[in-house]
CSV table of C-alpha atoms in Angstrom, one decimal:
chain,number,residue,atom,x,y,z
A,253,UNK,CA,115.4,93.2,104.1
A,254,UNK,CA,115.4,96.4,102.1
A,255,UNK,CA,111.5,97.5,101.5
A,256,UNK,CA,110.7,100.0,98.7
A,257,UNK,CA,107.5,102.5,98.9
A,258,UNK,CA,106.6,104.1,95.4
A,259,UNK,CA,105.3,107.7,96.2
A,260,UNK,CA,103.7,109.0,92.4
A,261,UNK,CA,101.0,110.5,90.8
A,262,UNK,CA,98.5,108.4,88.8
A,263,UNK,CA,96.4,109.5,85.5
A,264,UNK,CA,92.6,108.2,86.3
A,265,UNK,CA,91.9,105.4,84.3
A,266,UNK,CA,95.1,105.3,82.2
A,267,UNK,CA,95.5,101.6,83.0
A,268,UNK,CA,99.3,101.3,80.6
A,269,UNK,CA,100.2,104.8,81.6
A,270,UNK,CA,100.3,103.8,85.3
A,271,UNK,CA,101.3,100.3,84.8
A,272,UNK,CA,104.1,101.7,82.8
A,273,UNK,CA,105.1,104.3,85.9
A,274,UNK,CA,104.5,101.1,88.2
A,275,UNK,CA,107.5,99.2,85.9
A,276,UNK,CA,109.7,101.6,86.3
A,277,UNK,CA,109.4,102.1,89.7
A,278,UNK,CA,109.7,97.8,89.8
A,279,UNK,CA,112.8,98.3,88.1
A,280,UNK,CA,114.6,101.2,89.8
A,281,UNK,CA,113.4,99.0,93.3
A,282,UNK,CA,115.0,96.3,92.0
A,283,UNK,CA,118.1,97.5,90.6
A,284,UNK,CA,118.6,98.8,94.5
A,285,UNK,CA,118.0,95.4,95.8
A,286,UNK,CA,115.1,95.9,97.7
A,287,UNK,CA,112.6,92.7,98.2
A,288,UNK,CA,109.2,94.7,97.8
A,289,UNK,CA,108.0,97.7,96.6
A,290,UNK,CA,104.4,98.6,97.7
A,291,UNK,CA,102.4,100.9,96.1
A,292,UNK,CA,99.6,103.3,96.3
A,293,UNK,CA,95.4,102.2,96.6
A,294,UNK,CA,94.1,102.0,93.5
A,295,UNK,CA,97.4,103.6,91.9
A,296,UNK,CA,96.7,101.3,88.8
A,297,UNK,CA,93.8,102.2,87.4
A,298,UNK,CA,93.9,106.0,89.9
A,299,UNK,CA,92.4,106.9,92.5
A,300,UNK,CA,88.5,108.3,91.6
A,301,UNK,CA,86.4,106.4,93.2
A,302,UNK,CA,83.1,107.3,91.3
A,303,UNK,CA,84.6,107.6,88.0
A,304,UNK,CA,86.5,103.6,88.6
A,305,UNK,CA,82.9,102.4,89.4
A,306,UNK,CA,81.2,104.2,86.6
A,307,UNK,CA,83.6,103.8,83.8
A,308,UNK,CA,86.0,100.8,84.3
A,309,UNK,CA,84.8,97.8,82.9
A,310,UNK,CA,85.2,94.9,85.3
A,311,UNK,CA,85.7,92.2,83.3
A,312,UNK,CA,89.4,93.7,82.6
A,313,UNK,CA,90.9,93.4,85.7
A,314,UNK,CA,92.6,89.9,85.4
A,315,UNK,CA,94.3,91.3,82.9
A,316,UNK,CA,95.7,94.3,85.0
A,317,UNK,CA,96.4,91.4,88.0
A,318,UNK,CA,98.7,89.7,85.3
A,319,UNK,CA,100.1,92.7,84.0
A,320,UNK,CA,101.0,93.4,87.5
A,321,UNK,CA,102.3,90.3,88.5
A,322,UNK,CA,104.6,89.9,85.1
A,323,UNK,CA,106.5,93.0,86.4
A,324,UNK,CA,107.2,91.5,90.1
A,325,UNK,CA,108.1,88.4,88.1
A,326,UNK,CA,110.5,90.4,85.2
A,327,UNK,CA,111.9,92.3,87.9
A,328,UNK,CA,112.4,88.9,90.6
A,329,UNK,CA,110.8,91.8,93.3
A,330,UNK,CA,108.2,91.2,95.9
A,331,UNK,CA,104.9,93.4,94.6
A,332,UNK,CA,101.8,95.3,96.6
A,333,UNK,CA,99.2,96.3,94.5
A,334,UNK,CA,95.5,98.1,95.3
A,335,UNK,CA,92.9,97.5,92.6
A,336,UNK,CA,88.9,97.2,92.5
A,337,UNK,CA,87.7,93.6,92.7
A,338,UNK,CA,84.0,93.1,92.3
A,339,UNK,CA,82.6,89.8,94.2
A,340,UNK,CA,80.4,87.1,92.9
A,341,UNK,CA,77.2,88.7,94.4
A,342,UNK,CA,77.9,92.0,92.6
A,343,UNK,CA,79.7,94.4,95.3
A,344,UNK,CA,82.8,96.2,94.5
A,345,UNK,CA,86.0,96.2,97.2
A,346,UNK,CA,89.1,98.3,97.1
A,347,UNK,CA,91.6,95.1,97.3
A,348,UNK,CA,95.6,95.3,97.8
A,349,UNK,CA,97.3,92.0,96.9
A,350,UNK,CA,101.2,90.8,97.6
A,351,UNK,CA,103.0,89.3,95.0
A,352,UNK,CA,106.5,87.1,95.4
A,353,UNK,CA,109.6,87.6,93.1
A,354,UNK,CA,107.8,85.0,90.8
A,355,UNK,CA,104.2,86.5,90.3
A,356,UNK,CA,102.6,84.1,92.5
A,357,UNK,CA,99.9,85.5,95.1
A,358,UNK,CA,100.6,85.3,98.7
A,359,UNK,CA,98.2,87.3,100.1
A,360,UNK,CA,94.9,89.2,99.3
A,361,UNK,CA,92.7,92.3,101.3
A,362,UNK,CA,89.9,94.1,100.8
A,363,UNK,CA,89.5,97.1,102.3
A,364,UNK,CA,87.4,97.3,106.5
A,365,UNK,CA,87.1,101.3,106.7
A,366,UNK,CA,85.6,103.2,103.9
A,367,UNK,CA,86.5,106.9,104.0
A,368,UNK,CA,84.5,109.4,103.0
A,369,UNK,CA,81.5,109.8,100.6
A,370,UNK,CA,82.9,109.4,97.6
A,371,UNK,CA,84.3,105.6,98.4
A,372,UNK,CA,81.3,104.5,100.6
A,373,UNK,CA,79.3,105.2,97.5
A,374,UNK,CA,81.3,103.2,94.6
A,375,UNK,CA,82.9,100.8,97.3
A,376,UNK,CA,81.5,98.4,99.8
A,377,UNK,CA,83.3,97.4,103.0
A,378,UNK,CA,84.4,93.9,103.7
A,379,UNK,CA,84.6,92.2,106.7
A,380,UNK,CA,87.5,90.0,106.6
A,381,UNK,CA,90.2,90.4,109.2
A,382,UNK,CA,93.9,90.7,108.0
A,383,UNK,CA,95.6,87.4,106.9
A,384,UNK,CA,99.5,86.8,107.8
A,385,UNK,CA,101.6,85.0,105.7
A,386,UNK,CA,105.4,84.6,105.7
A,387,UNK,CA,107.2,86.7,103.4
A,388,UNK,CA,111.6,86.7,103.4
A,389,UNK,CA,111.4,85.8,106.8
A,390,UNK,CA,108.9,88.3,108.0
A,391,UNK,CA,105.7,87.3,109.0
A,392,UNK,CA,103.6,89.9,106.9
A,393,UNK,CA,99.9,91.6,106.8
A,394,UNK,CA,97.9,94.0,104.9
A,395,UNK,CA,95.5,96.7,105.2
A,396,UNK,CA,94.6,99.5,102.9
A,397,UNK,CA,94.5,103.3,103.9
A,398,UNK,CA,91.9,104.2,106.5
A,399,UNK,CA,92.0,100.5,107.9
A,400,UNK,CA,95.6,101.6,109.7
A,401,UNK,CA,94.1,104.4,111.6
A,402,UNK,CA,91.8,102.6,113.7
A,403,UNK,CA,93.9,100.3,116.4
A,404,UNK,CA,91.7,97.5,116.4
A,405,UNK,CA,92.8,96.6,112.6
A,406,UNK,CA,96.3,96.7,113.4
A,407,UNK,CA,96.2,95.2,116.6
A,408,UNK,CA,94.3,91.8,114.4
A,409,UNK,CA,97.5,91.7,112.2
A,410,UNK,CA,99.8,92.0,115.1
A,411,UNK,CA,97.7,89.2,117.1
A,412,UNK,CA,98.0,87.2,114.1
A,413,UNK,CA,101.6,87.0,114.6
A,414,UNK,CA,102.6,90.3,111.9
A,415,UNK,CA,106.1,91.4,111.9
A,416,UNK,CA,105.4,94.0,109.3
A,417,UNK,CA,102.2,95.5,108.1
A,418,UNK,CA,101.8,96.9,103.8
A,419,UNK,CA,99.7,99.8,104.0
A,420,UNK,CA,98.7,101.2,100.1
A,421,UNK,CA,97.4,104.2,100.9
A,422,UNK,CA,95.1,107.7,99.3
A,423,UNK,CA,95.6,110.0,101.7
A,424,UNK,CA,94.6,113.7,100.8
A,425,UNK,CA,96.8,117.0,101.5
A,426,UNK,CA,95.5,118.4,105.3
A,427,UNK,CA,96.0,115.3,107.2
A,428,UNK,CA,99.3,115.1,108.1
A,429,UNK,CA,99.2,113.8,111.4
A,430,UNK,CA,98.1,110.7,110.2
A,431,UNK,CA,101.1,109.7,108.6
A,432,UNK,CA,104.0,111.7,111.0
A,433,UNK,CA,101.6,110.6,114.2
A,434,UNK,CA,99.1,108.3,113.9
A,435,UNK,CA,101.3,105.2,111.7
A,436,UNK,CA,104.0,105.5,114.1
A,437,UNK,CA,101.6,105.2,117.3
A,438,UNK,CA,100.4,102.3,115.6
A,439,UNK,CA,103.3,100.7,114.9
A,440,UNK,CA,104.8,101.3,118.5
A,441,UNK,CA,101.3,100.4,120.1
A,442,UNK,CA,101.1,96.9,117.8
A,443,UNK,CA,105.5,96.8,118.0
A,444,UNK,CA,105.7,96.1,113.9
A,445,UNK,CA,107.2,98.0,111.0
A,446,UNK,CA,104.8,99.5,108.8
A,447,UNK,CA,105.1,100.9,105.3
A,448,UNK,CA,102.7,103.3,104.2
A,449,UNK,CA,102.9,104.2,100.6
A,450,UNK,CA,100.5,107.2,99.3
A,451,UNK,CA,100.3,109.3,96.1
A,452,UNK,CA,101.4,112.4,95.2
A,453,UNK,CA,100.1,115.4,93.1
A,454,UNK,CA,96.4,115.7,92.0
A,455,UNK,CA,94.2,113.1,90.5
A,456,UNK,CA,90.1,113.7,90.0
A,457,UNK,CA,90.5,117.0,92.0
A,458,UNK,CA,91.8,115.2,95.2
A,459,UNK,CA,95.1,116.9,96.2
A,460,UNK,CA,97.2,113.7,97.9
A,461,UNK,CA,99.4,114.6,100.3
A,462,UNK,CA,102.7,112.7,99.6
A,463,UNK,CA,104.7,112.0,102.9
A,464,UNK,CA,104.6,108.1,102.6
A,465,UNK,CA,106.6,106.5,105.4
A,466,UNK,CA,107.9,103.5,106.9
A,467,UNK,CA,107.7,103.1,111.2
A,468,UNK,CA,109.4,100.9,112.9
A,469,UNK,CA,108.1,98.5,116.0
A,470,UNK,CA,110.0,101.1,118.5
A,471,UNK,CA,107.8,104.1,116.5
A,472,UNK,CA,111.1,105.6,115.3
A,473,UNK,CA,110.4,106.9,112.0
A,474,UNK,CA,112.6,104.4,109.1
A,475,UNK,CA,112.2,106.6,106.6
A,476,UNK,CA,109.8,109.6,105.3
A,477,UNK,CA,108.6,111.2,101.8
A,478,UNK,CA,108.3,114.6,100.9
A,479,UNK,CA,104.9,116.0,99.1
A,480,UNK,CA,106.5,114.9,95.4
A,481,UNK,CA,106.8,111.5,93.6
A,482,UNK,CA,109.5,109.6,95.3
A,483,UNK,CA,110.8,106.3,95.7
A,484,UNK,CA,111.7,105.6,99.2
A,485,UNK,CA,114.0,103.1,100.7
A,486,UNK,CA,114.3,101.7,104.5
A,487,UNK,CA,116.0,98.7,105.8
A,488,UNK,CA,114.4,96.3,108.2
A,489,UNK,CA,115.5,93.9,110.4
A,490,UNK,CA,113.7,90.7,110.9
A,491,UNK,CA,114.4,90.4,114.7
A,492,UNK,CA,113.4,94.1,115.2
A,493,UNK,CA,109.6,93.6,116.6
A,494,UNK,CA,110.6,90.4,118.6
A,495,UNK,CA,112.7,93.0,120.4
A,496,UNK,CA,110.3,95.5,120.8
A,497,UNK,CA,108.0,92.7,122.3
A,498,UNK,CA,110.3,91.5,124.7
A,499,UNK,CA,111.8,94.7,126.3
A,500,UNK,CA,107.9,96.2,126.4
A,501,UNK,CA,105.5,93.2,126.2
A,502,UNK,CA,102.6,95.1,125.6
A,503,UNK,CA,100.7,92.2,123.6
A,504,UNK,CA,101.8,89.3,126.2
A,505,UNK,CA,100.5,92.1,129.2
A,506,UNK,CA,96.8,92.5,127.3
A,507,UNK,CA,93.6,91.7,129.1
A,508,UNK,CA,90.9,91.0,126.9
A,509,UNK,CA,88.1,89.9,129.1
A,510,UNK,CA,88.5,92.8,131.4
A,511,UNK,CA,88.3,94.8,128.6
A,512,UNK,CA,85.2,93.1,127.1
A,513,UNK,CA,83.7,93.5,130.8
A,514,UNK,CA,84.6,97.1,130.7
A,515,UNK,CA,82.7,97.3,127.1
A,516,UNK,CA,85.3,97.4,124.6
């Protein structure tokens, strides 16, 4: 399967300016014959966490869901998108959601880890754990961002039976490591691909970092973005993190009750 990352730089709160960057994107994806593109956190509506809370009206984001999911279904592309969602007791999540050639939903997350003091004070966490669903033959997972630096959130997805792991992503210039280190320890560690899509350029002051990437289940690196807006293309191979899992069967060898004697 051919997976496509858009890598791009978002106006805050231009809703058809970035939905309109998002469809071209769709498009050129497409026209490639990749299956999915995923995209940045919040790239619809940018990402400014304070300003999103303060000035977009919530009431318009079905709209923006179908607006979204007309383009996977114009298109006939797979879709990952990261918007606000606000609950039915009032708190706001930072959500990503996978879309199927058609539009239809398949899956929906809302975001563990917040990062920083700007998030934790227009977001609240969830709890949920990530959901697997199958996807062209892959069983597939999501989290958002911050979620896929902390082993215990990818390790769910991989105990869940995930093949490949949709990461939408904010991630500020100065923490390269994260993307070049970190993603591909995790997705050695949990043996699934993972594709990590960020933005690019400056949006509310934050200076993103570009370098989106996509990690195989061996931690070999798929494919890698520079600091600009990009759209990046990686093949995957469905049998890939069975492999892995055989020759080093590091989720077979676990012991959890020793490690929940040890504290952990």
């Amino acid at each position: 399967m051919l997976l496509a990352l858009m890598q791009a730089n978002a106006r805050v709160l231009d809703v058809d300016a970035n939905c309109a960057a998002l469809d071209a994107a769709a498009r050129a994806a497409a026209a490639a014959g990749a299956a999915v593109l995923v995209t940045p956190e919040l790239f619809a509506v940018g990402y400014a966490p304070v300003r999103v809370r303060a000035e977009l009206d919530p009431t318009g984001l079905p709209a923006i869901r179908e607006a979204l999911a007309g383009i996977a279904r114009r298109y006939g592309i797979g879709l990952v998108y990261s918007l606000p969602s606000v609950t039915e007791r009032g708190s706001w999540h930072i959500t990503s959601t996978l879309v199927d050639a058609t539009g239809g939903e398949l899956l929906t997350y809302a975001k563990v880890h917040l990062f920083g003091d700007d998030e934790r004070a227009a977001f609240s966490p969830a709890e949920a754990g990530p959901a697997v669903v199958d996807f062209n033959g892959f069983r597939t997972s999501m989290v958002i961002c911050y979620d896929v630096e902390f082993p215990e959130t990818v390790r769910a997805a991989a105990l869940g039976g995930a093949e490949l792991l949709l990461v939408p992503t904010a991630l500020a210039h100065g923490f390269e490591t994260v993307p070049q280190v970190l993603l591909r320890a995790r997705a050695l560690e949990s043996q699934l691909t993972i594709a990590y899509a960020n933005h690019s350029g400056t949006e509310d002051g934050c200076e993103f970092l570009g370098g989106s990437v996509i990690a195989g289940p061996d931690g070999s690196l798929l494919a890698t973005a520079g600091p600009g807006a990009e759209l990046l293309f990686a093949e995957v191979d469905p049998d890939a993190a069975r492999h892995a899992r055989d020759v080093v069967p590091y989720l077979r060898e676990r012991r959890p009750e020793l490690y929940r004697f040890w504290g952990i």
